[in-house]
Amino acid sequence: MQSRNSRLNSSALRGAVDLAAVKAAGEAAQKAEQTRAERARQAAAGEGPALAEYPLVLDVTEETFEVEVVQRSAEVPVVVDFWAEWCGPCKQLSPVLERLAEEYAGRIVLAKIDVDANQLIAQQFGIQGIPAVMAVVAGQLVPLFQGAENEANVRKILDQLIAVAEQRFGIVGGAPGGDGEGAAAEPRVPADPALEAAHDALDRGDLAGAVQAYQNVLSDRPGHVEAKLGLAQAQLLQRVEQLDPQRVRAEAAADPKDVPAQLRAADLDLVGGHVEDAFGRLVDTVARTFGEDRDAARLRLLELFEVIGPEDPRTVAARQALARVLF
């Protein structure tokens, strides 16, 4: 198993921000543990199948999504493959995902969703193009990538997903009929105490403590990627903690040239899951301002890119938009 220092390719915690649930990570982990305990009790009592008895690759519909994806994500990371029969790249990617699901021997489950037959799910996930691959961990959405990827990159992304699922939510899938570590499990890497203290502070809602703890990590290791991500998230939540959303949005709407108002509104947009709105607001602010105001909007946009992740398609699109207004 990889250490928590591995960062998910599309920002593992981004889904938590999208669902306004960064501070709820601890609650999600606790709920996942309760679900696993109940499932174990049911299996022992013969009331339901054990996790090892479930298929590793399955077709999911709108009717089965809640059970097969959301509920199961309390026990194992569920990778969701959005595909369609007419999609050529899907036919290249899907066999790779299926083969890796079998190879990982229970550390993930692959849920395949035909977007033509399940349009409501595709709409709810905001799918704009396929193939698109996401994950659900402890009921929280974790976007992974869109478009075809080679097997080496997919393997790397799955390894990082598994590491985050274990370290963030305590979720470890198990090999069917095995000991719960998976046939391809790697040796466990000891946790980083300083980083764990920062994560724990964030989970408790101690934002000031989390900011300080992440800064402590970065003071010793300035290039620590996960600490940078955690610090960006903690600072974002700290900024919005005392805001009055109605007042902030009214001020931002009343004066588009009020840069501090636009920054506050963008923060609220992001925490509320409106990522494109947050990015678009700041790009527009950069376009209409100059000097220090422009720099403030640009720097805030770069901070929010850190929260969402540099490889997320929305970040990529916003970077391109930012470059157009700057140059």
XYZ file of C-alpha atoms in Angstrom:
327
model
C 0.000 0.000 0.000
C 1.322 3.406 -0.838
C 1.793 6.063 1.770
C -0.476 9.019 2.201
C 2.171 11.177 0.583
C 0.909 10.030 -2.812
C -1.443 12.556 -4.337
C -4.341 11.452 -6.470
C -3.828 12.402 -10.108
C -6.869 14.673 -10.243
C -6.601 15.807 -6.629
C -7.969 13.127 -4.399
C -9.711 15.454 -2.022
C -11.222 17.584 -4.756
C -14.461 15.625 -4.626
C -14.776 16.497 -0.960
C -14.533 20.193 -1.830
C -17.006 19.778 -4.665
C -19.517 18.268 -2.259
C -18.834 20.916 0.412
C -17.532 18.144 2.652
C -13.875 18.693 3.421
C -14.670 19.010 7.106
C -16.950 15.950 6.887
C -14.146 13.547 5.965
C -13.958 12.246 9.507
C -17.706 11.686 9.587
C -17.547 9.843 6.271
C -14.806 7.588 7.595
C -16.832 6.855 10.730
C -19.927 6.046 8.675
C -17.851 3.791 6.428
C -16.581 1.920 9.465
C -20.123 1.469 10.763
C -21.246 0.170 7.389
C -18.374 -2.301 7.229
C -19.149 -3.530 10.722
C -22.812 -4.037 9.847
C -21.909 -5.833 6.620
C -19.536 -8.112 8.535
C -22.287 -8.857 11.058
C -24.742 -9.683 8.269
C -22.224 -11.933 6.533
C -21.465 -13.767 9.783
C -25.178 -14.245 10.394
C -25.752 -15.466 6.844
C -27.914 -12.433 6.067
C -25.860 -11.187 3.134
C -22.774 -11.883 1.045
C -19.305 -10.998 2.208
C -17.391 -8.409 0.223
C -15.174 -11.136 -1.212
C -18.228 -12.695 -2.870
C -19.042 -9.619 -4.912
C -17.867 -9.407 -8.542
C -14.922 -7.142 -9.231
C -16.447 -5.793 -12.468
C -20.141 -5.118 -12.771
C -22.630 -3.217 -14.891
C -24.522 -0.592 -12.915
C -27.854 1.038 -13.714
C -29.834 3.873 -12.185
C -31.765 1.290 -10.180
C -28.694 -0.422 -8.740
C -26.410 2.604 -8.350
C -27.215 3.291 -4.688
C -26.424 -0.260 -3.561
C -23.660 -1.194 -5.986
C -21.737 2.087 -5.867
C -22.665 4.328 -2.941
C -23.142 1.667 -0.278
C -20.285 -0.494 -1.473
C -17.937 2.512 -1.416
C -17.969 2.227 2.378
C -15.950 -0.988 2.029
C -13.868 -0.586 -1.105
C -13.076 2.220 -3.568
C -15.540 1.972 -6.445
C -14.120 3.105 -9.780
C -16.877 4.238 -12.151
C -16.306 3.881 -15.890
C -18.692 5.983 -18.003
C -18.840 4.561 -21.516
C -21.074 4.028 -24.559
C -21.173 1.473 -27.345
C -20.451 4.077 -30.021
C -17.380 5.456 -28.207
C -14.146 4.243 -29.798
C -11.778 5.367 -27.008
C -14.078 3.673 -24.487
C -13.486 0.361 -26.224
C -9.754 0.856 -25.721
C -9.934 2.008 -22.089
C -12.607 -0.306 -20.676
C -10.625 -3.548 -21.179
C -7.667 -1.935 -19.406
C -9.836 -1.003 -16.434
C -11.403 -4.462 -16.331
C -8.034 -6.203 -16.448
C -6.646 -4.005 -13.673
C -9.742 -4.554 -11.526
C -9.103 -8.282 -11.710
C -5.379 -7.830 -11.108
C -5.941 -5.647 -8.046
C -7.927 -8.557 -6.621
C -10.475 -6.703 -4.514
C -8.642 -3.492 -3.675
C -11.037 -1.740 -6.053
C -14.345 -2.574 -7.698
C -15.109 -1.414 -11.236
C -18.645 -0.174 -11.937
C -19.438 0.276 -15.637
C -22.191 2.741 -16.560
C -23.582 3.007 -20.083
C -24.330 6.735 -20.428
C -26.937 6.157 -23.138
C -28.941 3.792 -20.944
C -28.369 5.759 -17.729
C -28.554 9.407 -18.718
C -29.706 10.601 -15.295
C -26.563 9.305 -13.584
C -24.389 10.856 -16.280
C -26.123 14.202 -15.751
C -25.746 14.014 -11.987
C -22.014 13.355 -12.360
C -21.683 16.226 -14.820
C -20.299 13.990 -17.552
C -19.541 16.102 -20.622
C -17.441 13.647 -22.581
C -16.506 9.981 -22.528
C -14.655 7.957 -21.595
C -14.765 9.497 -18.147
C -13.556 7.733 -15.024
C -14.475 8.715 -11.485
C -14.438 7.013 -8.116
C -16.690 6.964 -5.077
C -15.042 6.511 -1.681
C -17.099 6.523 1.518
C -19.928 8.090 -0.481
C -17.730 10.953 -1.691
C -17.011 11.705 -5.320
C -13.395 11.588 -6.501
C -12.989 12.504 -10.200
C -10.013 10.699 -11.716
C -9.584 11.459 -15.423
C -11.372 12.014 -18.709
C -10.331 10.595 -22.054
C -8.221 7.587 -22.910
C -5.180 6.870 -20.718
C -2.469 4.281 -21.166
C -2.246 1.385 -18.745
C 0.776 2.736 -16.887
C -0.991 6.006 -16.073
C -4.200 4.238 -15.093
C -2.260 1.951 -12.768
C -0.579 4.954 -11.126
C -3.921 6.704 -10.632
C -5.479 3.593 -9.090
C -2.528 3.151 -6.740
C -2.983 6.712 -5.530
C -6.734 6.263 -5.160
C -6.199 3.173 -3.007
C -3.691 5.023 -0.829
C -6.069 7.939 -0.267
C -9.009 5.613 0.443
C -7.035 3.842 3.147
C -5.337 6.816 4.729
C -8.204 9.302 4.499
C -11.166 7.014 5.163
C -9.680 3.778 6.508
C -11.115 1.854 3.567
C -9.097 -1.159 2.442
C -10.607 -3.552 -0.067
C -9.616 -7.197 0.236
C -8.768 -10.019 -2.120
C -11.661 -12.456 -2.625
C -11.097 -15.292 -0.221
C -7.886 -13.678 0.995
C -6.684 -11.835 4.048
C -8.001 -8.395 3.108
C -4.680 -7.024 1.926
C -5.113 -7.860 -1.754
C -2.930 -10.078 -3.890
C -0.900 -7.163 -5.193
C -0.722 -5.220 -1.940
C 2.502 -3.361 -1.267
C 4.293 -3.170 2.088
C 2.695 -0.613 4.361
C 4.699 2.591 4.685
C 4.733 4.141 8.179
C 2.536 7.213 8.522
C 4.088 10.650 8.660
C 3.239 11.897 12.201
C 3.442 15.592 11.298
C 1.221 15.149 8.265
C -1.208 12.958 10.196
C -1.504 15.676 12.848
C -2.386 18.185 10.137
C -4.984 15.866 8.606
C -6.500 15.143 12.006
C -6.806 18.856 12.770
C -8.571 19.392 9.448
C -10.931 16.489 10.116
C -11.795 17.934 13.544
C -12.577 21.311 12.023
C -9.615 22.928 13.809
C -8.743 25.055 10.811
C -6.181 27.281 12.501
C -4.461 24.204 13.876
C -4.541 22.531 10.465
C -3.030 25.588 8.764
C -0.226 25.703 11.314
C 0.389 21.957 11.112
C 0.601 21.968 7.310
C 2.922 24.979 7.471
C 5.108 23.055 9.909
C 5.427 20.227 7.405
C 6.235 22.644 4.601
C 8.840 24.458 6.658
C 10.854 21.226 6.743
C 9.835 19.965 3.292
C 8.865 22.928 1.073
C 8.048 20.721 -1.894
C 5.682 18.347 -0.041
C 2.763 18.071 -2.472
C 0.106 16.746 -0.105
C 0.933 19.323 2.551
C 0.521 22.073 -0.056
C -2.876 20.650 -0.999
C -3.961 20.346 2.628
C -2.827 23.878 3.402
C -4.745 25.271 0.428
C -7.899 23.481 1.563
C -7.550 24.536 5.182
C -6.941 28.164 4.224
C -9.950 28.116 1.902
C -12.229 26.799 4.639
C -10.762 29.276 7.097
C -11.541 32.169 4.743
C -15.193 31.195 4.306
C -15.856 30.073 7.884
C -17.243 33.416 9.104
C -18.720 34.678 5.844
C -22.395 35.492 5.384
C -23.084 33.886 1.979
C -26.127 36.042 1.205
C -24.262 39.248 1.966
C -21.158 38.183 0.066
C -23.102 37.313 -3.062
C -25.105 40.537 -2.894
C -21.915 42.613 -2.624
C -20.282 40.742 -5.504
C -23.338 41.176 -7.725
C -23.656 44.875 -6.894
C -20.118 45.770 -7.953
C -18.210 43.489 -10.331
C -15.164 45.760 -9.885
C -15.052 45.154 -6.119
C -12.153 42.703 -6.127
C -12.297 41.625 -2.439
C -16.010 40.893 -2.901
C -15.276 38.783 -5.972
C -12.577 36.867 -4.095
C -14.958 36.083 -1.238
C -17.687 35.012 -3.657
C -15.263 32.781 -5.565
C -14.260 31.046 -2.336
C -17.916 30.382 -1.537
C -18.522 29.134 -5.079
C -15.718 26.601 -4.746
C -16.707 25.300 -1.313
C -20.282 24.976 -2.564
C -19.133 22.799 -5.455
C -19.544 25.428 -8.205
C -16.007 25.065 -9.505
C -16.549 26.541 -12.961
C -18.372 29.524 -11.439
C -15.492 30.205 -9.061
C -12.899 29.985 -11.808
C -14.973 32.004 -14.260
C -15.602 34.757 -11.719
C -11.889 35.179 -11.066
C -10.897 35.015 -14.733
C -13.443 37.774 -15.438
C -12.063 39.778 -12.519
C -8.531 39.464 -13.889
C -9.775 40.597 -17.294
C -11.399 43.785 -15.995
C -8.723 44.890 -13.502
C -5.143 46.143 -13.472
C -2.163 46.388 -11.137
C -2.548 45.097 -7.592
C -6.214 44.209 -8.076
C -5.357 42.022 -11.053
C -2.540 40.345 -9.139
C -4.859 39.631 -6.192
C -7.438 37.953 -8.420
C -4.794 36.020 -10.334
C -3.107 34.742 -7.177
C -6.411 33.673 -5.633
C -7.235 31.773 -8.815
C -3.892 29.964 -8.620
C -4.636 29.052 -4.985
C -7.970 27.560 -5.986
C -6.263 25.609 -8.762
C -4.217 23.946 -6.002
C -7.389 22.892 -4.188
C -8.965 21.346 -7.280
C -5.804 19.900 -8.793
C -3.698 20.915 -11.795
C -4.791 18.024 -13.992
C -8.525 18.436 -13.488
C -10.152 19.391 -16.828
C -11.772 22.431 -15.228
C -8.412 23.659 -13.988
C -6.873 23.121 -17.406
C -9.678 25.056 -19.089
C -9.457 27.895 -16.563
C -5.686 28.135 -17.004
C -6.204 28.527 -20.729
C -8.830 31.211 -20.135
C -6.502 32.996 -17.720
C -3.691 32.963 -20.276
C -5.999 34.506 -22.873
C -6.946 37.457 -20.677
C -3.377 37.988 -19.470
C -1.680 37.796 -22.843
